[in-house]
Amino acid sequence: MIQMKVRAVLKVCGIVQGVGFRPFVYRLASCYNAKGVVQNRSDGVLIDIDIRKDLFESFMADLQGKRPPLARIDSIETRFDDALDRSGFFIVDSDNHAPKTAVISPDIAVCSRCLKEMRDTKDRRYNYFFINCTNCGPRYTIIKTLPYDRPNTSMNPFKICPECKKEYDSPIKRRYHAQPISCFGCGPILSFLDNNQAVLATRDDAVILTADLLEKGKIIAVKGLGGFHLMCDATNIETVKRLRNRKNRPKKPFAVMFPNLESIGRAANLDLYDINLLLSKERPIVLVHKRCFNETEKSQRIAEIVAPDIDRIGAFLPYTPLHHLIFDHISRPLVATSANIGGEPIICSAGEIFERLGHVVDGVLDYNRKIVNACDDSVVQKTGRSHEMLRMSRGYAPKSFKIPFKTTKKILAVGANQKNTIALAFDDKIIISPHIGDLNSIEAFEYFKRTVQTFKRFYNFEPDIIVCDKHPEYETTKWVLNFAGNHNVKDNKPIKIMKVQHHYAHLLACMAEYNIKERILGFAWDGTGYGDDETIWGGEMMIADTKRFDRTGYFYPIRLLGGDMAISEPKRAALSMLFEKYNSVKEILSLFLPTVEAFDKKKIAALHSMWQKGINSPYSSSVGRIFDAVASLGGFVQQASYEGQSGLEMEAWVNPEIKKQFSYEVKNGIVSLLPMIDQIINLHQSNRDKKVIRTMIASMFINTLTDIVATFCKNIQLPVILSGGVFQNRTLLESVTCRLDKIHRRYYIQKNTAINDGGISMGQIWRALHNFNDDKNEQ
């Protein structure tokens, strides 16, 4: 009986390039005796096959159900025609003429099969530091433009050798069209350089020398996938002190790379969720609880100054072959912190390491393949039954979302000034960049501009609409106005600018992640954001949907004494609350409080005058600043050396068995915590044990914030969104969600995008997608 054949032409979109998708299709087609071709295109992958009609549905099920581990299929467009008289199935050269819409894969940790080969003394890639395949290795960090072919990557200068070429050309091999494929004979060279930039060792000797110097207490810059790490022995107190002094980083926690999961288990309390995050193909930094050590375990301890005065540690596992090779020669955990000047982008070249961090490092382990696109480590933490993203970068980004409709406009969102990311929307996609960082320096802002150009180049993208924050002093806002102005002079088609309020964008980001269309009650709590009344917001309760928001509540604003100085000195936020509470400086000076003790008497009088006159003292409703105030009043932190220090240090003192809370008032939606001050004073006066006082204050404050959420939920029966940097505080988030569970309230928290300002670009673009035809003044 003659079986009818049909020609099916499939356009497959998603993460389908650089992940072994074409060889997978080749093998699948062979199983079905299908004839035709598969081809990379700038908009995805084209599959053109002749196949038995009765087998087509089964083929499609296998195409989606058995796809390679790194592949993601967002959509398949299918058209049918009469079968052609074709023989064989072929992988053909890429077509670069289609619109550039293909999704770029993030970089992925080295896979177990590559590691097994690297350990095999008989394998030609034994101990090869750059081993990779279609299931692992660099992607985003080496690509210049689409499609993802070797000439478009930083591997292009390395001429492939005959043995690698055989693997590269064979569809049945794991390295078929693995663009970074190489070996000792044709790949990049690994070198160790001293501080005079002289090469001391190469290949295996460079790895051995690196491990030896790390063991001797030296600080080494090691080139990773998306930039350099500064590495040193995490168990050596003096070495970590030296790194802190040289890098001028007094207390901000360092991340630690451990040789294996067992070694993390000796330093931290892990549950199954933590373990799954640590072992995931993305290999992020995972914030985990420190273990308590007894005297006999001291030799295994991570130096306390790695993450001082907090109960968490950022732990991660080796994710490149080079990391694994280093740990073959040293068994100790290593500090692995981004090589940069505080707040600036991660450094990608050895030359810049010597120029900018030459005073910090004792040597550099480098290789001669260029990092095209910098990409820092991602940071996540488990919260309750799920996890939240604190920094979305290596392994997770570029992040793409398929949206449930198509847009005819090309939209660029430029995010916030802190923890910046950008986002693009076109066709039926949103693409979010990896973490860019804080745009407080010329170097950081240049990196922002380069990232914009990179993504424009990836997709031949010229925006019709650009979305930014309402803050007039944000560098991103200024850039948008300048960019659009210059473009409009050259082009008759003007770029439309849309401005979105910062905290509304936080909520919109969560709406976007879950495609929420209904109205919600949103709690957007963070450190700083420009409000519609031109004051600083940050403790917002909003009723919102994709079209608008109503500010239904907020925290009683306090003055930030000295403006930005109040952010680095929590004692100023506390003093401002005291000024609101008491009538005179004399009363304040008589108080038995750590805040008062932290100031000179004359300074308090001078700041009171500043407060009274409103000089350099803007109002703020920020919960982040309230955390600072309580941290000062409780004696936790008076001078902060990094963002979020107050919350992290207080979190370490919370006792979940304590159910008491502080008093507060809510009038017309305005939350006042001034009644809390008397109770904090009473705690100091009634107990001289600082540990007891800190435990009570930290626990009661978390309980108070939780009760404030419950109070607003009681009056407003809507689904809840929790967003903003304050909800990075795991203890607070778990306390709030536990209360919401008890009152059976549906709630949403971002999981796949950053809950802090790293998610702002997502929220901005979601607003624009729903409103780009609205010519009214956007909220």
Short mmCIF file of N, CA and C in Angstrom, two decimals, residues 586-735:
data_model
loop_
_atom_site.label_atom_id
_atom_site.label_comp_id
_atom_site.label_asym_id
_atom_site.label_seq_id
_atom_site.Cartn_x
_atom_site.Cartn_y
_atom_site.Cartn_z
N LYS A 586 16.96 69.14 72.88
CA LYS A 586 17.24 68.78 74.27
C LYS A 586 16.60 67.45 74.63
N GLU A 587 15.35 67.26 74.21
CA GLU A 587 14.67 65.99 74.48
C GLU A 587 15.41 64.82 73.84
N ILE A 588 15.85 65.02 72.63
CA ILE A 588 16.53 63.95 71.89
C ILE A 588 17.85 63.61 72.56
N LEU A 589 18.59 64.61 73.00
CA LEU A 589 19.88 64.37 73.63
C LEU A 589 19.75 63.60 74.95
N SER A 590 18.58 63.65 75.54
CA SER A 590 18.36 62.94 76.82
C SER A 590 17.99 61.46 76.62
N LEU A 591 17.77 61.08 75.37
CA LEU A 591 17.33 59.71 75.09
C LEU A 591 18.49 58.72 75.18
N PHE A 592 18.17 57.54 75.72
CA PHE A 592 19.16 56.46 75.80
C PHE A 592 19.03 55.61 74.54
N LEU A 593 19.68 56.07 73.48
CA LEU A 593 19.55 55.39 72.19
C LEU A 593 20.90 55.33 71.46
N PRO A 594 21.21 54.23 70.78
CA PRO A 594 22.46 54.14 70.00
C PRO A 594 22.57 55.24 68.95
N THR A 595 21.45 55.67 68.40
CA THR A 595 21.47 56.73 67.39
C THR A 595 22.05 58.01 67.96
N VAL A 596 21.58 58.38 69.12
CA VAL A 596 22.04 59.61 69.76
C VAL A 596 23.51 59.50 70.11
N GLU A 597 23.91 58.32 70.58
CA GLU A 597 25.32 58.10 70.94
C GLU A 597 26.25 58.16 69.72
N ALA A 598 25.68 57.92 68.53
CA ALA A 598 26.49 57.89 67.31
C ALA A 598 26.82 59.28 66.78
N PHE A 599 26.19 60.31 67.35
CA PHE A 599 26.40 61.68 66.88
C PHE A 599 27.08 62.55 67.94
N ASP A 600 27.82 63.51 67.48
CA ASP A 600 28.27 64.60 68.33
C ASP A 600 27.07 65.51 68.61
N LYS A 601 26.98 66.07 69.81
CA LYS A 601 25.83 66.91 70.17
C LYS A 601 25.66 68.08 69.22
N LYS A 602 26.77 68.71 68.84
CA LYS A 602 26.68 69.85 67.93
C LYS A 602 26.15 69.44 66.57
N LYS A 603 26.51 68.21 66.16
CA LYS A 603 26.05 67.71 64.87
C LYS A 603 24.54 67.51 64.88
N ILE A 604 24.01 67.03 65.99
CA ILE A 604 22.56 66.83 66.09
C ILE A 604 21.86 68.19 65.98
N ALA A 605 22.39 69.19 66.63
CA ALA A 605 21.79 70.53 66.57
C ALA A 605 21.84 71.08 65.14
N ALA A 606 22.96 70.88 64.46
CA ALA A 606 23.11 71.36 63.08
C ALA A 606 22.14 70.64 62.14
N LEU A 607 21.99 69.34 62.32
CA LEU A 607 21.07 68.57 61.47
C LEU A 607 19.62 68.93 61.77
N HIS A 608 19.34 69.28 63.02
CA HIS A 608 17.98 69.70 63.36
C HIS A 608 17.63 71.00 62.64
N SER A 609 18.59 71.90 62.58
CA SER A 609 18.38 73.16 61.86
C SER A 609 18.15 72.88 60.36
N MET A 610 18.93 71.96 59.82
CA MET A 610 18.76 71.56 58.42
C MET A 610 17.37 70.97 58.20
N TRP A 611 16.94 70.14 59.15
CA TRP A 611 15.62 69.50 59.08
C TRP A 611 14.50 70.55 59.12
N GLN A 612 14.63 71.49 60.04
CA GLN A 612 13.60 72.53 60.18
C GLN A 612 13.45 73.38 58.92
N LYS A 613 14.59 73.70 58.31
CA LYS A 613 14.58 74.59 57.14
C LYS A 613 14.41 73.83 55.82
N GLY A 614 14.47 72.51 55.89
CA GLY A 614 14.33 71.70 54.67
C GLY A 614 15.51 71.83 53.73
N ILE A 615 16.69 72.13 54.26
CA ILE A 615 17.88 72.30 53.42
C ILE A 615 18.47 70.92 53.09
N ASN A 616 18.59 70.63 51.81
CA ASN A 616 19.16 69.34 51.37
C ASN A 616 18.57 68.18 52.17
N SER A 617 17.25 68.22 52.34
CA SER A 617 16.57 67.20 53.14
C SER A 617 15.24 66.81 52.47
N PRO A 618 15.31 66.12 51.35
CA PRO A 618 14.07 65.76 50.64
C PRO A 618 13.24 64.75 51.44
N TYR A 619 11.93 64.80 51.25
CA TYR A 619 11.04 63.86 51.90
C TYR A 619 11.10 62.50 51.20
N SER A 620 10.98 61.44 51.99
CA SER A 620 10.99 60.09 51.43
C SER A 620 10.04 59.19 52.21
N SER A 621 9.28 58.38 51.46
CA SER A 621 8.38 57.39 52.08
C SER A 621 8.99 56.00 52.02
N SER A 622 10.28 55.91 51.78
CA SER A 622 10.97 54.65 51.50
C SER A 622 11.01 53.70 52.69
N VAL A 623 10.60 52.45 52.48
CA VAL A 623 10.73 51.43 53.51
C VAL A 623 12.21 51.07 53.70
N GLY A 624 12.99 51.19 52.65
CA GLY A 624 14.43 50.97 52.77
C GLY A 624 15.05 51.90 53.78
N ARG A 625 14.62 53.16 53.77
CA ARG A 625 15.16 54.12 54.73
C ARG A 625 14.60 53.87 56.14
N ILE A 626 13.39 53.33 56.22
CA ILE A 626 12.84 52.98 57.54
C ILE A 626 13.63 51.81 58.13
N PHE A 627 14.00 50.85 57.28
CA PHE A 627 14.90 49.78 57.73
C PHE A 627 16.18 50.39 58.30
N ASP A 628 16.74 51.38 57.59
CA ASP A 628 17.95 52.05 58.06
C ASP A 628 17.73 52.68 59.43
N ALA A 629 16.59 53.36 59.57
CA ALA A 629 16.30 54.04 60.83
C ALA A 629 16.23 53.05 61.99
N VAL A 630 15.54 51.95 61.79
CA VAL A 630 15.40 50.95 62.86
C VAL A 630 16.76 50.29 63.13
N ALA A 631 17.56 50.08 62.07
CA ALA A 631 18.89 49.50 62.27
C ALA A 631 19.75 50.40 63.15
N SER A 632 19.61 51.70 62.98
CA SER A 632 20.35 52.65 63.82
C SER A 632 19.78 52.68 65.24
N LEU A 633 18.47 52.80 65.36
CA LEU A 633 17.83 52.86 66.68
C LEU A 633 18.11 51.60 67.49
N GLY A 634 18.24 50.47 66.79
CA GLY A 634 18.49 49.20 67.48
C GLY A 634 19.96 48.92 67.72
N GLY A 635 20.85 49.78 67.18
CA GLY A 635 22.27 49.58 67.39
C GLY A 635 22.90 48.57 66.45
N PHE A 636 22.26 48.27 65.34
CA PHE A 636 22.81 47.32 64.36
C PHE A 636 23.85 48.00 63.45
N VAL A 637 23.43 49.09 62.80
CA VAL A 637 24.27 49.77 61.81
C VAL A 637 24.09 51.28 61.94
N GLN A 638 25.19 52.00 62.02
CA GLN A 638 25.12 53.47 62.00
C GLN A 638 25.66 54.02 60.69
N GLN A 639 26.68 53.36 60.15
CA GLN A 639 27.31 53.77 58.89
C GLN A 639 27.32 52.55 57.98
N ALA A 640 26.64 52.63 56.84
CA ALA A 640 26.55 51.49 55.93
C ALA A 640 27.65 51.56 54.88
N SER A 641 28.24 50.41 54.57
CA SER A 641 29.26 50.36 53.54
C SER A 641 28.76 49.72 52.25
N TYR A 642 27.52 49.21 52.27
CA TYR A 642 26.93 48.67 51.05
C TYR A 642 25.41 48.72 51.14
N GLU A 643 24.78 48.70 49.98
CA GLU A 643 23.33 48.78 49.90
C GLU A 643 22.69 47.56 50.56
N GLY A 644 21.64 47.80 51.34
CA GLY A 644 20.91 46.70 51.96
C GLY A 644 21.55 46.14 53.21
N GLN A 645 22.61 46.78 53.69
CA GLN A 645 23.32 46.27 54.87
C GLN A 645 22.41 46.23 56.09
N SER A 646 21.60 47.26 56.27
CA SER A 646 20.72 47.32 57.45
C SER A 646 19.80 46.11 57.51
N GLY A 647 19.15 45.83 56.38
CA GLY A 647 18.22 44.71 56.35
C GLY A 647 18.90 43.38 56.57
N LEU A 648 20.07 43.19 55.94
CA LEU A 648 20.79 41.92 56.07
C LEU A 648 21.25 41.68 57.50
N GLU A 649 21.78 42.71 58.15
CA GLU A 649 22.28 42.52 59.52
C GLU A 649 21.13 42.32 60.50
N MET A 650 20.01 43.02 60.30
CA MET A 650 18.86 42.82 61.18
C MET A 650 18.27 41.42 61.00
N GLU A 651 18.26 40.96 59.75
CA GLU A 651 17.68 39.66 59.43
C GLU A 651 18.34 38.54 60.24
N ALA A 652 19.63 38.69 60.48
CA ALA A 652 20.37 37.65 61.21
C ALA A 652 19.92 37.52 62.66
N TRP A 653 19.21 38.54 63.18
CA TRP A 653 18.80 38.53 64.58
C TRP A 653 17.34 38.13 64.79
N VAL A 654 16.60 37.94 63.71
CA VAL A 654 15.17 37.66 63.85
C VAL A 654 14.93 36.28 64.45
N ASN A 655 14.06 36.24 65.44
CA ASN A 655 13.63 34.99 66.08
C ASN A 655 12.15 34.76 65.74
N PRO A 656 11.84 33.75 64.92
CA PRO A 656 10.44 33.54 64.50
C PRO A 656 9.50 33.18 65.65
N GLU A 657 10.08 32.80 66.80
CA GLU A 657 9.23 32.47 67.96
C GLU A 657 8.65 33.72 68.60
N ILE A 658 9.25 34.87 68.34
CA ILE A 658 8.75 36.13 68.90
C ILE A 658 7.59 36.62 68.04
N LYS A 659 6.44 36.80 68.64
CA LYS A 659 5.23 37.18 67.90
C LYS A 659 4.84 38.64 68.14
N LYS A 660 5.50 39.31 69.08
CA LYS A 660 5.16 40.69 69.37
C LYS A 660 5.49 41.59 68.18
N GLN A 661 4.83 42.75 68.14
CA GLN A 661 5.12 43.73 67.11
C GLN A 661 5.07 45.13 67.68
N PHE A 662 5.55 46.08 66.92
CA PHE A 662 5.50 47.48 67.33
C PHE A 662 4.15 48.08 66.98
N SER A 663 3.84 49.17 67.63
CA SER A 663 2.60 49.91 67.33
C SER A 663 2.81 50.78 66.09
N TYR A 664 1.75 51.00 65.35
CA TYR A 664 1.78 51.91 64.22
C TYR A 664 0.38 52.47 64.01
N GLU A 665 0.28 53.52 63.22
CA GLU A 665 -1.02 54.14 62.94
C GLU A 665 -1.22 54.22 61.43
N VAL A 666 -2.47 54.04 61.01
CA VAL A 666 -2.82 54.24 59.60
C VAL A 666 -3.98 55.23 59.55
N LYS A 667 -3.72 56.38 58.95
CA LYS A 667 -4.76 57.41 58.78
C LYS A 667 -4.80 57.84 57.33
N ASN A 668 -5.97 57.66 56.71
CA ASN A 668 -6.14 58.01 55.28
C ASN A 668 -5.08 57.34 54.39
N GLY A 669 -4.75 56.13 54.75
CA GLY A 669 -3.79 55.36 53.96
C GLY A 669 -2.34 55.64 54.27
N ILE A 670 -2.06 56.59 55.17
CA ILE A 670 -0.67 56.94 55.51
C ILE A 670 -0.26 56.18 56.78
N VAL A 671 0.82 55.42 56.65
CA VAL A 671 1.30 54.58 57.75
C VAL A 671 2.37 55.33 58.53
N SER A 672 2.14 55.52 59.83
CA SER A 672 3.13 56.17 60.68
C SER A 672 3.71 55.16 61.66
N LEU A 673 5.03 55.09 61.71
CA LEU A 673 5.72 54.21 62.65
C LEU A 673 6.29 54.98 63.84
N LEU A 674 5.91 56.24 63.97
CA LEU A 674 6.45 57.04 65.08
C LEU A 674 6.10 56.44 66.44
N PRO A 675 4.92 55.81 66.63
CA PRO A 675 4.65 55.18 67.93
C PRO A 675 5.66 54.10 68.30
N MET A 676 6.33 53.56 67.33
CA MET A 676 7.31 52.50 67.56
C MET A 676 8.51 53.01 68.36
N ILE A 677 8.81 54.29 68.25
CA ILE A 677 10.04 54.82 68.85
C ILE A 677 10.01 54.67 70.37
N ASP A 678 8.88 54.98 70.99
CA ASP A 678 8.77 54.83 72.45
C ASP A 678 9.03 53.40 72.88
N GLN A 679 8.55 52.45 72.10
CA GLN A 679 8.73 51.04 72.44
C GLN A 679 10.20 50.62 72.30
N ILE A 680 10.88 51.16 71.29
CA ILE A 680 12.30 50.85 71.13
C ILE A 680 13.10 51.44 72.30
N ILE A 681 12.75 52.65 72.71
CA ILE A 681 13.42 53.27 73.86
C ILE A 681 13.21 52.43 75.11
N ASN A 682 11.97 51.96 75.30
CA ASN A 682 11.67 51.13 76.48
C ASN A 682 12.48 49.83 76.48
N LEU A 683 12.68 49.26 75.28
CA LEU A 683 13.48 48.03 75.20
C LEU A 683 14.92 48.29 75.63
N HIS A 684 15.46 49.44 75.22
CA HIS A 684 16.83 49.78 75.62
C HIS A 684 16.93 50.04 77.12
N GLN A 685 15.90 50.66 77.67
CA GLN A 685 15.94 51.03 79.09
C GLN A 685 15.69 49.83 80.01
N SER A 686 14.89 48.88 79.52
CA SER A 686 14.49 47.77 80.39
C SER A 686 15.45 46.58 80.32
N ASN A 687 16.38 46.59 79.38
CA ASN A 687 17.27 45.44 79.23
C ASN A 687 18.64 45.92 78.74
N ARG A 688 19.68 45.57 79.47
CA ARG A 688 21.02 45.98 79.11
C ARG A 688 21.73 44.96 78.21
N ASP A 689 21.09 43.83 78.00
CA ASP A 689 21.68 42.79 77.15
C ASP A 689 21.45 43.15 75.69
N LYS A 690 22.51 43.56 75.00
CA LYS A 690 22.36 44.02 73.62
C LYS A 690 21.82 42.94 72.70
N LYS A 691 22.18 41.69 72.96
CA LYS A 691 21.68 40.60 72.13
C LYS A 691 20.17 40.46 72.24
N VAL A 692 19.67 40.56 73.44
CA VAL A 692 18.21 40.47 73.66
C VAL A 692 17.51 41.64 72.98
N ILE A 693 18.08 42.84 73.14
CA ILE A 693 17.48 44.03 72.54
C ILE A 693 17.43 43.90 71.02
N ARG A 694 18.54 43.49 70.41
CA ARG A 694 18.59 43.37 68.95
C ARG A 694 17.62 42.31 68.45
N THR A 695 17.54 41.20 69.16
CA THR A 695 16.61 40.13 68.76
C THR A 695 15.17 40.63 68.81
N MET A 696 14.84 41.33 69.87
CA MET A 696 13.46 41.83 70.02
C MET A 696 13.14 42.87 68.94
N ILE A 697 14.04 43.82 68.72
CA ILE A 697 13.78 44.88 67.76
C ILE A 697 13.66 44.33 66.34
N ALA A 698 14.60 43.48 65.95
CA ALA A 698 14.57 42.92 64.59
C ALA A 698 13.30 42.10 64.37
N SER A 699 12.96 41.26 65.34
CA SER A 699 11.79 40.39 65.20
C SER A 699 10.50 41.20 65.19
N MET A 700 10.38 42.15 66.09
CA MET A 700 9.16 42.95 66.17
C MET A 700 8.98 43.83 64.94
N PHE A 701 10.09 44.31 64.38
CA PHE A 701 9.98 45.15 63.19
C PHE A 701 9.49 44.35 61.99
N ILE A 702 10.02 43.15 61.78
CA ILE A 702 9.54 42.29 60.69
C ILE A 702 8.06 41.98 60.89
N ASN A 703 7.68 41.68 62.13
CA ASN A 703 6.27 41.39 62.41
C ASN A 703 5.38 42.59 62.13
N THR A 704 5.90 43.78 62.40
CA THR A 704 5.14 45.01 62.17
C THR A 704 4.89 45.23 60.69
N LEU A 705 5.93 45.10 59.88
CA LEU A 705 5.76 45.27 58.44
C LEU A 705 4.79 44.22 57.88
N THR A 706 4.87 43.01 58.40
CA THR A 706 3.96 41.95 57.97
C THR A 706 2.51 42.33 58.29
N ASP A 707 2.32 42.88 59.48
CA ASP A 707 0.95 43.26 59.89
C ASP A 707 0.43 44.42 59.06
N ILE A 708 1.30 45.31 58.63
CA ILE A 708 0.88 46.43 57.77
C ILE A 708 0.35 45.90 56.44
N VAL A 709 1.03 44.91 55.87
CA VAL A 709 0.54 44.29 54.64
C VAL A 709 -0.84 43.69 54.88
N ALA A 710 -0.99 42.96 55.99
CA ALA A 710 -2.27 42.31 56.30
C ALA A 710 -3.38 43.33 56.50
N THR A 711 -3.04 44.47 57.10
CA THR A 711 -4.05 45.51 57.34
C THR A 711 -4.60 46.05 56.02
N PHE A 712 -3.72 46.32 55.06
CA PHE A 712 -4.20 46.81 53.76
C PHE A 712 -4.97 45.72 53.01
N CYS A 713 -4.55 44.49 53.16
CA CYS A 713 -5.27 43.39 52.50
C CYS A 713 -6.67 43.22 53.07
N LYS A 714 -6.82 43.51 54.36
CA LYS A 714 -8.12 43.37 55.02
C LYS A 714 -9.15 44.32 54.41
N ASN A 715 -8.68 45.49 54.01
CA ASN A 715 -9.58 46.52 53.50
C ASN A 715 -9.75 46.48 51.99
N ILE A 716 -8.82 45.81 51.29
CA ILE A 716 -8.86 45.79 49.82
C ILE A 716 -8.80 44.35 49.36
N GLN A 717 -9.89 43.83 48.83
CA GLN A 717 -9.99 42.42 48.45
C GLN A 717 -9.55 42.21 47.00
N LEU A 718 -8.25 42.27 46.79
CA LEU A 718 -7.68 42.05 45.46
C LEU A 718 -6.48 41.13 45.57
N PRO A 719 -6.09 40.45 44.48
CA PRO A 719 -4.83 39.69 44.49
C PRO A 719 -3.67 40.63 44.80
N VAL A 720 -2.63 40.09 45.41
CA VAL A 720 -1.52 40.90 45.91
C VAL A 720 -0.25 40.67 45.08
N ILE A 721 0.49 41.74 44.83
CA ILE A 721 1.84 41.66 44.26
C ILE A 721 2.81 42.26 45.28
N LEU A 722 3.92 41.55 45.51
CA LEU A 722 5.00 42.06 46.35
C LEU A 722 6.21 42.27 45.46
N SER A 723 6.72 43.50 45.40
CA SER A 723 7.86 43.76 44.53
C SER A 723 8.69 44.90 45.10
N GLY A 724 9.91 45.03 44.59
CA GLY A 724 10.83 46.06 45.07
C GLY A 724 11.94 45.44 45.91
N GLY A 725 13.04 46.17 46.03
CA GLY A 725 14.24 45.66 46.67
C GLY A 725 14.09 45.25 48.12
N VAL A 726 13.14 45.86 48.84
CA VAL A 726 12.95 45.50 50.26
C VAL A 726 12.56 44.03 50.39
N PHE A 727 11.84 43.51 49.40
CA PHE A 727 11.40 42.11 49.47
C PHE A 727 12.51 41.13 49.09
N GLN A 728 13.74 41.64 48.91
CA GLN A 728 14.90 40.75 48.87
C GLN A 728 15.20 40.21 50.26
N ASN A 729 14.64 40.88 51.28
CA ASN A 729 14.80 40.41 52.65
C ASN A 729 13.97 39.14 52.81
N ARG A 730 14.65 38.01 52.82
CA ARG A 730 13.95 36.72 52.80
C ARG A 730 13.06 36.53 54.03
N THR A 731 13.54 36.97 55.19
CA THR A 731 12.76 36.81 56.41
C THR A 731 11.46 37.58 56.32
N LEU A 732 11.52 38.81 55.82
CA LEU A 732 10.31 39.61 55.65
C LEU A 732 9.38 38.96 54.63
N LEU A 733 9.92 38.56 53.49
CA LEU A 733 9.08 37.99 52.44
C LEU A 733 8.39 36.72 52.92
N GLU A 734 9.12 35.86 53.61
CA GLU A 734 8.51 34.62 54.09
C GLU A 734 7.47 34.89 55.17
N SER A 735 7.72 35.90 55.99
CA SER A 735 6.74 36.27 57.01
C SER A 735 5.45 36.79 56.38
#
